[in-house]
């Protein structure tokens, strides 16, 4: 078992390593990611993050898992150009949900491991088979709504085909049903609750 954590600032890296994280993932503001929160804002820091992570023997992955790529400030070609730069810095994988972006990444960057985001949820074996056959994904991030029994066939197929599986662990989060589509993830909503 490996422990994966998100990271939002360089100064979190050492503490995450001390806490037992083996891998991290991050977002970069020029590449849409779900909820667009907690991201890095310049490529200098992204390059430092990747180098420091590797020095600590930690894998590092880019989150490019926006579910709505209609943001006019980031054209598709600009997104691809930024992904190319970050891949060239030496990331270990990329987390993707959008099928169009997934197709482009697999055609242009065939050697980069692709993790299917939980935002493109695999709720059954046929779904996983589709993404594996179509895109040769290297990891599936299972939606936390699946019970262990429901995930059994998916996990067995993943093991047989050497697809890594990732699950969320919300021991300290409070709500077992929280997921990528939950409104509790938005800062504005949380601030409104705190003020109430």
Short mmCIF file of N, CA and C in Angstrom, two decimals:
data_model
loop_
_atom_site.label_atom_id
_atom_site.label_comp_id
_atom_site.label_asym_id
_atom_site.label_seq_id
_atom_site.Cartn_x
_atom_site.Cartn_y
_atom_site.Cartn_z
N UNK A 1 0.83 -1.17 0.00
CA UNK A 1 0.00 0.00 0.00
C UNK A 1 0.88 1.24 0.00
N UNK A 2 0.48 2.23 -0.80
CA UNK A 2 1.16 3.51 -0.83
C UNK A 2 0.19 4.59 -0.36
N UNK A 3 0.74 5.67 0.17
CA UNK A 3 -0.08 6.80 0.59
C UNK A 3 0.18 7.95 -0.36
N UNK A 4 -0.90 8.49 -0.91
CA UNK A 4 -0.85 9.60 -1.86
C UNK A 4 -1.55 10.79 -1.25
N UNK A 5 -0.98 11.98 -1.39
CA UNK A 5 -1.60 13.19 -0.85
C UNK A 5 -1.50 14.31 -1.87
N UNK A 6 -2.46 15.21 -1.80
CA UNK A 6 -2.35 16.41 -2.63
C UNK A 6 -1.37 17.36 -1.94
N UNK A 7 -0.85 18.28 -2.72
CA UNK A 7 0.05 19.30 -2.18
C UNK A 7 -0.31 20.62 -2.83
N UNK A 8 -0.27 21.69 -2.04
CA UNK A 8 -0.64 23.01 -2.57
C UNK A 8 0.48 24.03 -2.46
N UNK A 9 1.50 23.71 -1.64
CA UNK A 9 2.63 24.62 -1.45
C UNK A 9 3.91 23.79 -1.26
N UNK A 10 5.03 24.35 -1.69
CA UNK A 10 6.31 23.65 -1.53
C UNK A 10 6.62 23.31 -0.08
N UNK A 11 6.26 24.21 0.83
CA UNK A 11 6.62 23.98 2.23
C UNK A 11 5.85 22.83 2.88
N UNK A 12 4.88 22.27 2.19
CA UNK A 12 4.14 21.11 2.72
C UNK A 12 4.88 19.79 2.47
N UNK A 13 5.82 19.80 1.56
CA UNK A 13 6.43 18.56 1.08
C UNK A 13 7.12 17.76 2.19
N UNK A 14 7.95 18.39 2.97
CA UNK A 14 8.68 17.68 4.02
C UNK A 14 7.71 17.09 5.05
N UNK A 15 6.70 17.87 5.43
CA UNK A 15 5.72 17.38 6.42
C UNK A 15 4.93 16.19 5.88
N UNK A 16 4.57 16.24 4.59
CA UNK A 16 3.86 15.11 3.99
C UNK A 16 4.74 13.86 3.98
N UNK A 17 6.01 14.05 3.68
CA UNK A 17 6.94 12.91 3.69
C UNK A 17 7.06 12.34 5.10
N UNK A 18 7.19 13.21 6.09
CA UNK A 18 7.28 12.75 7.49
C UNK A 18 6.01 12.02 7.91
N UNK A 19 4.86 12.46 7.38
CA UNK A 19 3.58 11.85 7.74
C UNK A 19 3.37 10.51 7.03
N UNK A 20 4.26 10.15 6.10
CA UNK A 20 4.17 8.84 5.47
C UNK A 20 3.74 8.83 4.02
N UNK A 21 3.59 10.00 3.40
CA UNK A 21 3.19 10.04 1.99
C UNK A 21 4.30 9.49 1.11
N UNK A 22 3.91 8.63 0.18
CA UNK A 22 4.85 8.06 -0.79
C UNK A 22 4.77 8.78 -2.13
N UNK A 23 3.61 9.36 -2.40
CA UNK A 23 3.36 10.05 -3.66
C UNK A 23 2.57 11.31 -3.37
N UNK A 24 2.68 12.28 -4.27
CA UNK A 24 1.88 13.50 -4.16
C UNK A 24 1.30 13.83 -5.53
N UNK A 25 0.26 14.65 -5.51
CA UNK A 25 -0.23 15.22 -6.76
C UNK A 25 -0.49 16.69 -6.54
N UNK A 26 -0.39 17.44 -7.63
CA UNK A 26 -0.54 18.89 -7.56
C UNK A 26 -1.32 19.39 -8.76
N UNK A 27 -1.78 20.62 -8.65
CA UNK A 27 -2.45 21.29 -9.76
C UNK A 27 -1.63 22.53 -10.14
N UNK A 28 -1.72 22.89 -11.41
CA UNK A 28 -1.05 24.09 -11.94
C UNK A 28 -2.12 24.98 -12.56
N UNK A 29 -2.10 26.27 -12.25
CA UNK A 29 -3.21 27.14 -12.61
C UNK A 29 -3.48 27.26 -14.11
N UNK A 30 -2.51 27.00 -14.97
CA UNK A 30 -2.72 27.10 -16.42
C UNK A 30 -3.29 25.81 -17.01
N UNK A 31 -3.50 24.80 -16.16
CA UNK A 31 -4.09 23.53 -16.60
C UNK A 31 -5.32 23.30 -15.73
N UNK A 32 -6.51 23.36 -16.32
CA UNK A 32 -7.72 23.23 -15.50
C UNK A 32 -7.76 21.92 -14.71
N UNK A 33 -8.12 22.06 -13.45
CA UNK A 33 -8.26 20.91 -12.57
C UNK A 33 -9.53 21.11 -11.78
N UNK A 34 -10.07 20.04 -11.28
CA UNK A 34 -11.38 20.11 -10.64
C UNK A 34 -11.37 21.08 -9.46
N UNK A 35 -12.29 22.01 -9.47
CA UNK A 35 -12.51 23.04 -8.46
C UNK A 35 -11.46 24.14 -8.47
N UNK A 36 -10.36 23.95 -9.20
CA UNK A 36 -9.31 24.97 -9.33
C UNK A 36 -8.90 25.58 -7.99
N UNK A 37 -8.68 24.75 -7.01
CA UNK A 37 -8.25 25.23 -5.70
C UNK A 37 -6.88 24.66 -5.35
N UNK A 38 -6.15 25.38 -4.53
CA UNK A 38 -4.87 24.88 -4.02
C UNK A 38 -3.88 24.51 -5.09
N UNK A 39 -3.52 25.45 -5.95
CA UNK A 39 -2.64 25.10 -7.05
C UNK A 39 -1.36 25.92 -7.05
N UNK A 40 -0.42 25.49 -7.86
CA UNK A 40 0.82 26.22 -8.07
C UNK A 40 0.59 27.23 -9.19
N UNK A 41 1.27 28.38 -9.09
CA UNK A 41 1.02 29.47 -10.02
C UNK A 41 2.18 29.80 -10.94
N UNK A 42 3.31 29.12 -10.78
CA UNK A 42 4.41 29.36 -11.72
C UNK A 42 5.20 28.07 -11.94
N UNK A 43 5.78 27.98 -13.12
CA UNK A 43 6.50 26.76 -13.49
C UNK A 43 7.80 26.58 -12.73
N UNK A 44 8.35 27.66 -12.21
CA UNK A 44 9.57 27.55 -11.40
C UNK A 44 9.29 26.71 -10.15
N UNK A 45 8.17 27.00 -9.48
CA UNK A 45 7.80 26.22 -8.29
C UNK A 45 7.42 24.78 -8.66
N UNK A 46 6.80 24.60 -9.81
CA UNK A 46 6.44 23.25 -10.26
C UNK A 46 7.71 22.43 -10.47
N UNK A 47 8.69 23.02 -11.13
CA UNK A 47 9.96 22.32 -11.36
C UNK A 47 10.64 21.99 -10.03
N UNK A 48 10.64 22.95 -9.08
CA UNK A 48 11.23 22.70 -7.76
C UNK A 48 10.50 21.56 -7.05
N UNK A 49 9.17 21.57 -7.12
CA UNK A 49 8.37 20.52 -6.48
C UNK A 49 8.75 19.14 -7.00
N UNK A 50 8.86 19.03 -8.30
CA UNK A 50 9.20 17.74 -8.91
C UNK A 50 10.59 17.29 -8.49
N UNK A 51 11.55 18.21 -8.53
CA UNK A 51 12.93 17.87 -8.15
C UNK A 51 13.01 17.47 -6.67
N UNK A 52 12.41 18.27 -5.80
CA UNK A 52 12.44 17.97 -4.37
C UNK A 52 11.72 16.65 -4.06
N UNK A 53 10.60 16.42 -4.72
CA UNK A 53 9.86 15.16 -4.50
C UNK A 53 10.72 13.97 -4.87
N UNK A 54 11.36 14.04 -6.00
CA UNK A 54 12.20 12.94 -6.44
C UNK A 54 13.41 12.76 -5.52
N UNK A 55 13.96 13.87 -5.01
CA UNK A 55 15.06 13.76 -4.03
C UNK A 55 14.61 13.03 -2.77
N UNK A 56 13.33 13.18 -2.43
CA UNK A 56 12.75 12.51 -1.25
C UNK A 56 12.20 11.12 -1.58
N UNK A 57 12.45 10.66 -2.82
CA UNK A 57 11.97 9.35 -3.29
C UNK A 57 10.44 9.28 -3.32
N UNK A 58 9.81 10.39 -3.68
CA UNK A 58 8.35 10.46 -3.79
C UNK A 58 7.97 10.66 -5.25
N UNK A 59 6.98 9.93 -5.70
CA UNK A 59 6.45 10.16 -7.04
C UNK A 59 5.56 11.40 -7.01
N UNK A 60 5.47 12.07 -8.15
CA UNK A 60 4.66 13.29 -8.22
C UNK A 60 3.82 13.27 -9.49
N UNK A 61 2.54 13.60 -9.34
CA UNK A 61 1.59 13.52 -10.44
C UNK A 61 0.89 14.87 -10.62
N UNK A 62 0.56 15.18 -11.86
CA UNK A 62 -0.16 16.40 -12.20
C UNK A 62 -1.65 16.12 -12.29
N UNK A 63 -2.45 16.96 -11.64
CA UNK A 63 -3.92 16.86 -11.76
C UNK A 63 -4.37 17.73 -12.93
N UNK A 64 -4.88 17.09 -13.96
CA UNK A 64 -5.46 17.78 -15.11
C UNK A 64 -6.85 17.19 -15.29
N UNK A 65 -7.64 17.23 -14.21
CA UNK A 65 -8.88 16.47 -14.18
C UNK A 65 -10.14 17.34 -14.12
N UNK A 66 -10.10 18.46 -14.82
CA UNK A 66 -11.31 19.30 -14.91
C UNK A 66 -12.38 18.53 -15.67
N UNK A 67 -13.63 18.71 -15.27
CA UNK A 67 -14.72 18.04 -15.96
C UNK A 67 -15.42 18.95 -16.95
N UNK A 68 -15.00 20.21 -17.01
CA UNK A 68 -15.60 21.17 -17.94
C UNK A 68 -14.48 22.02 -18.51
N UNK A 69 -13.98 21.64 -19.67
CA UNK A 69 -12.85 22.35 -20.28
C UNK A 69 -13.29 23.51 -21.16
N UNK A 70 -14.33 24.22 -20.79
CA UNK A 70 -14.84 25.30 -21.63
C UNK A 70 -14.27 26.66 -21.25
N UNK A 71 -13.33 26.74 -20.34
CA UNK A 71 -12.75 28.00 -19.89
C UNK A 71 -12.03 28.68 -21.05
N UNK A 72 -12.52 29.83 -21.47
CA UNK A 72 -11.96 30.50 -22.64
C UNK A 72 -10.56 31.06 -22.38
N UNK A 73 -10.16 31.23 -21.12
CA UNK A 73 -8.82 31.74 -20.85
C UNK A 73 -7.76 30.68 -21.08
N UNK A 74 -8.12 29.43 -21.12
CA UNK A 74 -7.17 28.34 -21.36
C UNK A 74 -7.61 27.56 -22.59
N UNK A 75 -7.02 27.88 -23.73
CA UNK A 75 -7.37 27.12 -24.92
C UNK A 75 -6.80 25.72 -24.80
N UNK A 76 -7.38 24.81 -25.54
CA UNK A 76 -6.95 23.42 -25.49
C UNK A 76 -5.47 23.29 -25.86
N UNK A 77 -5.03 24.04 -26.87
CA UNK A 77 -3.63 23.96 -27.28
C UNK A 77 -2.70 24.51 -26.21
N UNK A 78 -3.14 25.54 -25.48
CA UNK A 78 -2.34 26.07 -24.37
C UNK A 78 -2.25 25.06 -23.25
N UNK A 79 -3.34 24.38 -22.98
CA UNK A 79 -3.34 23.34 -21.95
C UNK A 79 -2.33 22.25 -22.32
N UNK A 80 -2.37 21.79 -23.55
CA UNK A 80 -1.44 20.75 -24.02
C UNK A 80 0.00 21.24 -23.94
N UNK A 81 0.25 22.50 -24.32
CA UNK A 81 1.61 23.05 -24.26
C UNK A 81 2.13 23.06 -22.82
N UNK A 82 1.28 23.43 -21.88
CA UNK A 82 1.69 23.44 -20.47
C UNK A 82 1.89 22.03 -19.93
N UNK A 83 1.04 21.11 -20.34
CA UNK A 83 1.23 19.71 -19.93
C UNK A 83 2.57 19.20 -20.46
N UNK A 84 2.89 19.55 -21.70
CA UNK A 84 4.16 19.13 -22.30
C UNK A 84 5.34 19.64 -21.46
N UNK A 85 5.30 20.91 -21.06
CA UNK A 85 6.38 21.48 -20.25
C UNK A 85 6.55 20.70 -18.94
N UNK A 86 5.44 20.41 -18.29
CA UNK A 86 5.50 19.73 -16.99
C UNK A 86 5.94 18.27 -17.15
N UNK A 87 5.52 17.62 -18.21
CA UNK A 87 6.00 16.26 -18.48
C UNK A 87 7.52 16.29 -18.67
N UNK A 88 8.01 17.31 -19.38
CA UNK A 88 9.46 17.43 -19.60
C UNK A 88 10.23 17.69 -18.31
N UNK A 89 9.57 18.20 -17.27
CA UNK A 89 10.21 18.38 -15.96
C UNK A 89 10.39 17.04 -15.25
N UNK A 90 9.68 16.00 -15.71
CA UNK A 90 9.88 14.66 -15.15
C UNK A 90 8.81 14.16 -14.21
N UNK A 91 7.56 14.59 -14.39
CA UNK A 91 6.49 14.05 -13.54
C UNK A 91 6.35 12.55 -13.78
N UNK A 92 5.73 11.90 -12.81
CA UNK A 92 5.59 10.44 -12.86
C UNK A 92 4.24 9.99 -13.38
N UNK A 93 3.29 10.91 -13.54
CA UNK A 93 1.98 10.54 -14.04
C UNK A 93 1.08 11.76 -14.10
N UNK A 94 -0.06 11.58 -14.74
CA UNK A 94 -1.03 12.66 -14.90
C UNK A 94 -2.43 12.12 -14.64
N UNK A 95 -3.20 12.86 -13.86
CA UNK A 95 -4.56 12.48 -13.50
C UNK A 95 -5.52 13.20 -14.43
N UNK A 96 -6.36 12.43 -15.15
CA UNK A 96 -7.22 13.00 -16.19
C UNK A 96 -8.64 12.47 -16.04
N UNK A 97 -9.62 13.32 -16.35
CA UNK A 97 -11.01 12.87 -16.37
C UNK A 97 -11.66 13.08 -17.73
N UNK A 98 -11.34 14.17 -18.40
CA UNK A 98 -11.97 14.50 -19.68
C UNK A 98 -11.49 13.55 -20.79
N UNK A 99 -12.41 12.92 -21.49
CA UNK A 99 -12.05 11.92 -22.50
C UNK A 99 -11.29 12.55 -23.66
N UNK A 100 -11.67 13.76 -24.06
CA UNK A 100 -10.95 14.44 -25.14
C UNK A 100 -9.49 14.70 -24.77
N UNK A 101 -9.28 15.18 -23.54
CA UNK A 101 -7.91 15.43 -23.08
C UNK A 101 -7.16 14.10 -22.92
N UNK A 102 -7.84 13.10 -22.42
CA UNK A 102 -7.24 11.78 -22.26
C UNK A 102 -6.76 11.25 -23.62
N UNK A 103 -7.58 11.38 -24.63
CA UNK A 103 -7.22 10.91 -25.98
C UNK A 103 -6.01 11.66 -26.51
N UNK A 104 -5.99 12.97 -26.32
CA UNK A 104 -4.87 13.79 -26.81
C UNK A 104 -3.58 13.43 -26.07
N UNK A 105 -3.66 13.29 -24.76
CA UNK A 105 -2.47 12.95 -23.98
C UNK A 105 -1.90 11.60 -24.42
N UNK A 106 -2.77 10.61 -24.59
CA UNK A 106 -2.29 9.29 -24.99
C UNK A 106 -1.71 9.30 -26.41
N UNK A 107 -2.20 10.18 -27.29
CA UNK A 107 -1.65 10.22 -28.64
C UNK A 107 -0.34 11.00 -28.70
N UNK A 108 -0.20 12.04 -27.88
CA UNK A 108 1.02 12.86 -27.92
C UNK A 108 2.09 12.44 -26.92
N UNK A 109 1.67 11.93 -25.78
CA UNK A 109 2.61 11.61 -24.71
C UNK A 109 2.40 10.16 -24.27
N UNK A 110 2.61 9.26 -25.17
CA UNK A 110 2.26 7.86 -24.95
C UNK A 110 3.00 7.23 -23.77
N UNK A 111 4.16 7.76 -23.41
CA UNK A 111 4.96 7.14 -22.35
C UNK A 111 4.60 7.61 -20.95
N UNK A 112 3.76 8.63 -20.81
CA UNK A 112 3.43 9.13 -19.48
C UNK A 112 2.29 8.28 -18.88
N UNK A 113 2.46 7.77 -17.69
CA UNK A 113 1.37 7.02 -17.05
C UNK A 113 0.15 7.92 -16.82
N UNK A 114 -1.00 7.41 -17.17
CA UNK A 114 -2.25 8.17 -17.02
C UNK A 114 -3.12 7.51 -15.96
N UNK A 115 -3.57 8.33 -15.03
CA UNK A 115 -4.46 7.86 -13.96
C UNK A 115 -5.86 8.39 -14.26
N UNK A 116 -6.81 7.51 -14.34
CA UNK A 116 -8.18 7.91 -14.60
C UNK A 116 -8.78 8.47 -13.31
N UNK A 117 -9.14 9.75 -13.36
CA UNK A 117 -9.64 10.45 -12.18
C UNK A 117 -10.95 9.84 -11.69
N UNK A 118 -11.17 9.95 -10.39
CA UNK A 118 -12.44 9.52 -9.81
C UNK A 118 -13.59 10.38 -10.32
N UNK A 119 -13.27 11.53 -10.93
CA UNK A 119 -14.30 12.39 -11.50
C UNK A 119 -14.86 11.82 -12.80
N UNK A 120 -14.21 10.80 -13.33
CA UNK A 120 -14.74 10.02 -14.45
C UNK A 120 -14.94 8.62 -13.87
N UNK A 121 -15.94 8.49 -13.01
CA UNK A 121 -16.00 7.32 -12.14
C UNK A 121 -16.19 5.99 -12.85
N UNK A 122 -15.42 5.03 -12.37
CA UNK A 122 -15.54 3.64 -12.82
C UNK A 122 -16.40 2.93 -11.78
N UNK A 123 -17.68 2.76 -12.11
CA UNK A 123 -18.59 2.11 -11.19
C UNK A 123 -18.80 0.63 -11.49
N UNK A 124 -18.25 0.16 -12.63
CA UNK A 124 -18.42 -1.24 -12.96
C UNK A 124 -17.26 -1.72 -13.83
N UNK A 125 -17.18 -3.02 -13.99
CA UNK A 125 -16.08 -3.64 -14.72
C UNK A 125 -16.04 -3.21 -16.18
N UNK A 126 -17.20 -3.09 -16.83
CA UNK A 126 -17.22 -2.71 -18.24
C UNK A 126 -16.65 -1.32 -18.46
N UNK A 127 -16.88 -0.42 -17.52
CA UNK A 127 -16.32 0.92 -17.62
C UNK A 127 -14.79 0.86 -17.57
N UNK A 128 -14.25 0.11 -16.62
CA UNK A 128 -12.80 -0.02 -16.53
C UNK A 128 -12.23 -0.66 -17.80
N UNK A 129 -12.88 -1.69 -18.30
CA UNK A 129 -12.40 -2.34 -19.52
C UNK A 129 -12.37 -1.35 -20.69
N UNK A 130 -13.38 -0.48 -20.79
CA UNK A 130 -13.40 0.52 -21.86
C UNK A 130 -12.18 1.43 -21.76
N UNK A 131 -11.92 1.98 -20.58
CA UNK A 131 -10.80 2.91 -20.43
C UNK A 131 -9.46 2.21 -20.59
N UNK A 132 -9.36 0.99 -20.16
CA UNK A 132 -8.11 0.25 -20.33
C UNK A 132 -7.87 -0.08 -21.80
N UNK A 133 -8.89 -0.62 -22.47
CA UNK A 133 -8.75 -0.98 -23.89
C UNK A 133 -8.52 0.25 -24.76
N UNK A 134 -9.19 1.35 -24.46
CA UNK A 134 -9.11 2.55 -25.29
C UNK A 134 -7.87 3.39 -25.02
N UNK A 135 -7.45 3.47 -23.76
CA UNK A 135 -6.40 4.42 -23.40
C UNK A 135 -5.23 3.82 -22.61
N UNK A 136 -5.27 2.53 -22.33
CA UNK A 136 -4.20 1.87 -21.57
C UNK A 136 -3.85 2.65 -20.30
N UNK A 137 -4.88 3.02 -19.55
CA UNK A 137 -4.64 3.73 -18.30
C UNK A 137 -3.76 2.88 -17.39
N UNK A 138 -2.94 3.54 -16.59
CA UNK A 138 -2.04 2.81 -15.69
C UNK A 138 -2.58 2.73 -14.27
N UNK A 139 -3.55 3.61 -13.94
CA UNK A 139 -4.14 3.60 -12.60
C UNK A 139 -5.59 4.05 -12.71
N UNK A 140 -6.44 3.44 -11.92
CA UNK A 140 -7.83 3.87 -11.82
C UNK A 140 -8.06 4.35 -10.39
N UNK A 141 -8.61 5.55 -10.27
CA UNK A 141 -8.93 6.10 -8.97
C UNK A 141 -10.42 5.83 -8.75
N UNK A 142 -10.70 4.91 -7.85
CA UNK A 142 -12.08 4.46 -7.66
C UNK A 142 -12.91 5.50 -6.92
N UNK A 143 -14.16 5.67 -7.34
CA UNK A 143 -15.03 6.58 -6.60
C UNK A 143 -15.31 6.02 -5.21
N UNK A 144 -15.36 6.90 -4.22
CA UNK A 144 -15.51 6.41 -2.85
C UNK A 144 -16.91 5.89 -2.57
N UNK A 145 -17.85 6.05 -3.51
CA UNK A 145 -19.20 5.52 -3.30
C UNK A 145 -19.27 4.01 -3.47
N UNK A 146 -18.23 3.41 -4.06
CA UNK A 146 -18.22 1.95 -4.23
C UNK A 146 -17.91 1.25 -2.92
N UNK A 147 -18.67 0.24 -2.62
CA UNK A 147 -18.34 -0.59 -1.46
C UNK A 147 -17.24 -1.57 -1.88
N UNK A 148 -16.61 -2.20 -0.90
CA UNK A 148 -15.56 -3.19 -1.19
C UNK A 148 -16.12 -4.31 -2.06
N UNK A 149 -17.33 -4.78 -1.77
CA UNK A 149 -17.93 -5.85 -2.55
C UNK A 149 -18.18 -5.40 -3.99
N UNK A 150 -18.67 -4.19 -4.17
CA UNK A 150 -18.92 -3.68 -5.52
C UNK A 150 -17.62 -3.51 -6.30
N UNK A 151 -16.54 -3.19 -5.62
CA UNK A 151 -15.25 -2.95 -6.28
C UNK A 151 -14.47 -4.23 -6.56
N UNK A 152 -14.92 -5.35 -6.02
CA UNK A 152 -14.15 -6.60 -6.11
C UNK A 152 -13.77 -6.97 -7.54
N UNK A 153 -14.71 -7.02 -8.46
CA UNK A 153 -14.42 -7.41 -9.84
C UNK A 153 -13.53 -6.39 -10.54
N UNK A 154 -13.73 -5.12 -10.23
CA UNK A 154 -12.90 -4.07 -10.82
C UNK A 154 -11.45 -4.25 -10.36
N UNK A 155 -11.26 -4.47 -9.06
CA UNK A 155 -9.92 -4.62 -8.51
C UNK A 155 -9.25 -5.89 -9.04
N UNK A 156 -10.00 -6.97 -9.16
CA UNK A 156 -9.43 -8.22 -9.70
C UNK A 156 -8.98 -8.03 -11.15
N UNK A 157 -9.79 -7.34 -11.97
CA UNK A 157 -9.41 -7.07 -13.35
C UNK A 157 -8.16 -6.18 -13.38
N UNK A 158 -8.14 -5.17 -12.50
CA UNK A 158 -6.99 -4.26 -12.45
C UNK A 158 -5.71 -5.03 -12.10
N UNK A 159 -5.78 -5.90 -11.11
CA UNK A 159 -4.60 -6.70 -10.73
C UNK A 159 -4.12 -7.55 -11.89
N UNK A 160 -5.07 -8.23 -12.54
CA UNK A 160 -4.73 -9.11 -13.66
C UNK A 160 -4.05 -8.35 -14.79
N UNK A 161 -4.46 -7.09 -15.01
CA UNK A 161 -3.94 -6.30 -16.13
C UNK A 161 -2.89 -5.27 -15.69
N UNK A 162 -2.40 -5.40 -14.46
CA UNK A 162 -1.36 -4.53 -13.91
C UNK A 162 -1.76 -3.04 -13.95
N UNK A 163 -3.03 -2.79 -13.63
CA UNK A 163 -3.54 -1.43 -13.47
C UNK A 163 -3.54 -1.14 -11.97
N UNK A 164 -2.87 -0.08 -11.58
CA UNK A 164 -2.87 0.28 -10.16
C UNK A 164 -4.27 0.77 -9.77
N UNK A 165 -4.64 0.53 -8.53
CA UNK A 165 -5.91 1.04 -8.02
C UNK A 165 -5.63 2.03 -6.89
N UNK A 166 -6.46 3.04 -6.83
CA UNK A 166 -6.33 4.06 -5.79
C UNK A 166 -7.70 4.26 -5.17
N UNK A 167 -7.72 4.38 -3.86
CA UNK A 167 -8.97 4.65 -3.15
C UNK A 167 -8.77 5.84 -2.22
N UNK A 168 -9.86 6.50 -1.90
CA UNK A 168 -9.82 7.61 -0.95
C UNK A 168 -10.00 7.07 0.46
N UNK A 169 -9.32 7.71 1.39
CA UNK A 169 -9.44 7.33 2.80
C UNK A 169 -9.79 8.60 3.57
N UNK A 170 -10.99 8.65 4.10
CA UNK A 170 -11.50 9.86 4.74
C UNK A 170 -11.62 9.71 6.25
N UNK A 171 -10.67 9.08 6.88
CA UNK A 171 -10.75 8.83 8.32
C UNK A 171 -11.02 10.10 9.13
N UNK A 172 -10.41 11.19 8.74
CA UNK A 172 -10.52 12.41 9.53
C UNK A 172 -11.41 13.46 8.86
N UNK A 173 -12.08 13.09 7.81
CA UNK A 173 -12.83 14.07 7.03
C UNK A 173 -14.25 14.27 7.53
N UNK A 174 -14.78 13.31 8.24
CA UNK A 174 -16.10 13.48 8.83
C UNK A 174 -17.23 12.86 8.03
N UNK A 175 -17.30 13.09 6.74
CA UNK A 175 -18.43 12.62 5.94
C UNK A 175 -17.99 11.50 5.01
N UNK A 176 -18.55 10.29 5.15
CA UNK A 176 -18.14 9.18 4.29
C UNK A 176 -18.65 9.31 2.86
N UNK A 177 -19.56 10.26 2.61
CA UNK A 177 -20.15 10.38 1.28
C UNK A 177 -19.57 11.52 0.47
N UNK A 178 -18.63 12.26 1.04
CA UNK A 178 -18.07 13.39 0.31
C UNK A 178 -17.34 12.86 -0.93
N UNK A 179 -17.42 13.60 -2.01
CA UNK A 179 -16.77 13.20 -3.25
C UNK A 179 -16.46 14.44 -4.08
N UNK A 180 -15.90 14.24 -5.23
CA UNK A 180 -15.48 15.35 -6.08
C UNK A 180 -16.60 16.27 -6.50
N UNK A 181 -17.84 15.80 -6.46
CA UNK A 181 -18.96 16.64 -6.86
C UNK A 181 -19.66 17.29 -5.68
N UNK A 182 -19.18 17.06 -4.48
CA UNK A 182 -19.82 17.58 -3.27
C UNK A 182 -19.55 19.07 -3.14
N UNK A 183 -20.58 19.84 -2.83
CA UNK A 183 -20.43 21.29 -2.69
C UNK A 183 -19.58 21.67 -1.48
N UNK A 184 -19.30 20.73 -0.60
CA UNK A 184 -18.46 21.03 0.55
C UNK A 184 -17.02 21.34 0.15
N UNK A 185 -16.65 21.03 -1.10
CA UNK A 185 -15.29 21.31 -1.55
C UNK A 185 -15.08 22.77 -1.91
N UNK A 186 -16.13 23.53 -2.12
CA UNK A 186 -15.96 24.91 -2.57
C UNK A 186 -15.69 25.83 -1.38
N UNK A 187 -14.65 26.64 -1.51
CA UNK A 187 -14.27 27.55 -0.43
C UNK A 187 -15.40 28.48 -0.04
N UNK A 188 -16.12 29.01 -1.04
CA UNK A 188 -17.20 29.96 -0.75
C UNK A 188 -18.26 29.32 0.14
N UNK A 189 -18.57 28.06 -0.11
CA UNK A 189 -19.59 27.38 0.69
C UNK A 189 -19.09 27.16 2.12
N UNK A 190 -17.84 26.75 2.25
CA UNK A 190 -17.28 26.53 3.58
C UNK A 190 -17.23 27.83 4.38
N UNK A 191 -16.85 28.93 3.73
CA UNK A 191 -16.79 30.23 4.41
C UNK A 191 -18.18 30.66 4.85
N UNK A 192 -19.19 30.36 4.04
CA UNK A 192 -20.56 30.72 4.37
C UNK A 192 -21.01 29.94 5.60
N UNK A 193 -20.61 28.67 5.70
CA UNK A 193 -20.98 27.85 6.85
C UNK A 193 -20.33 28.39 8.13
N UNK A 194 -19.04 28.73 8.02
CA UNK A 194 -18.30 29.22 9.17
C UNK A 194 -18.90 30.52 9.70
N UNK A 195 -19.31 31.40 8.78
CA UNK A 195 -19.89 32.69 9.18
C UNK A 195 -21.26 32.54 9.82
N UNK A 196 -21.98 31.51 9.48
CA UNK A 196 -23.35 31.33 9.97
C UNK A 196 -23.44 31.11 11.45
#
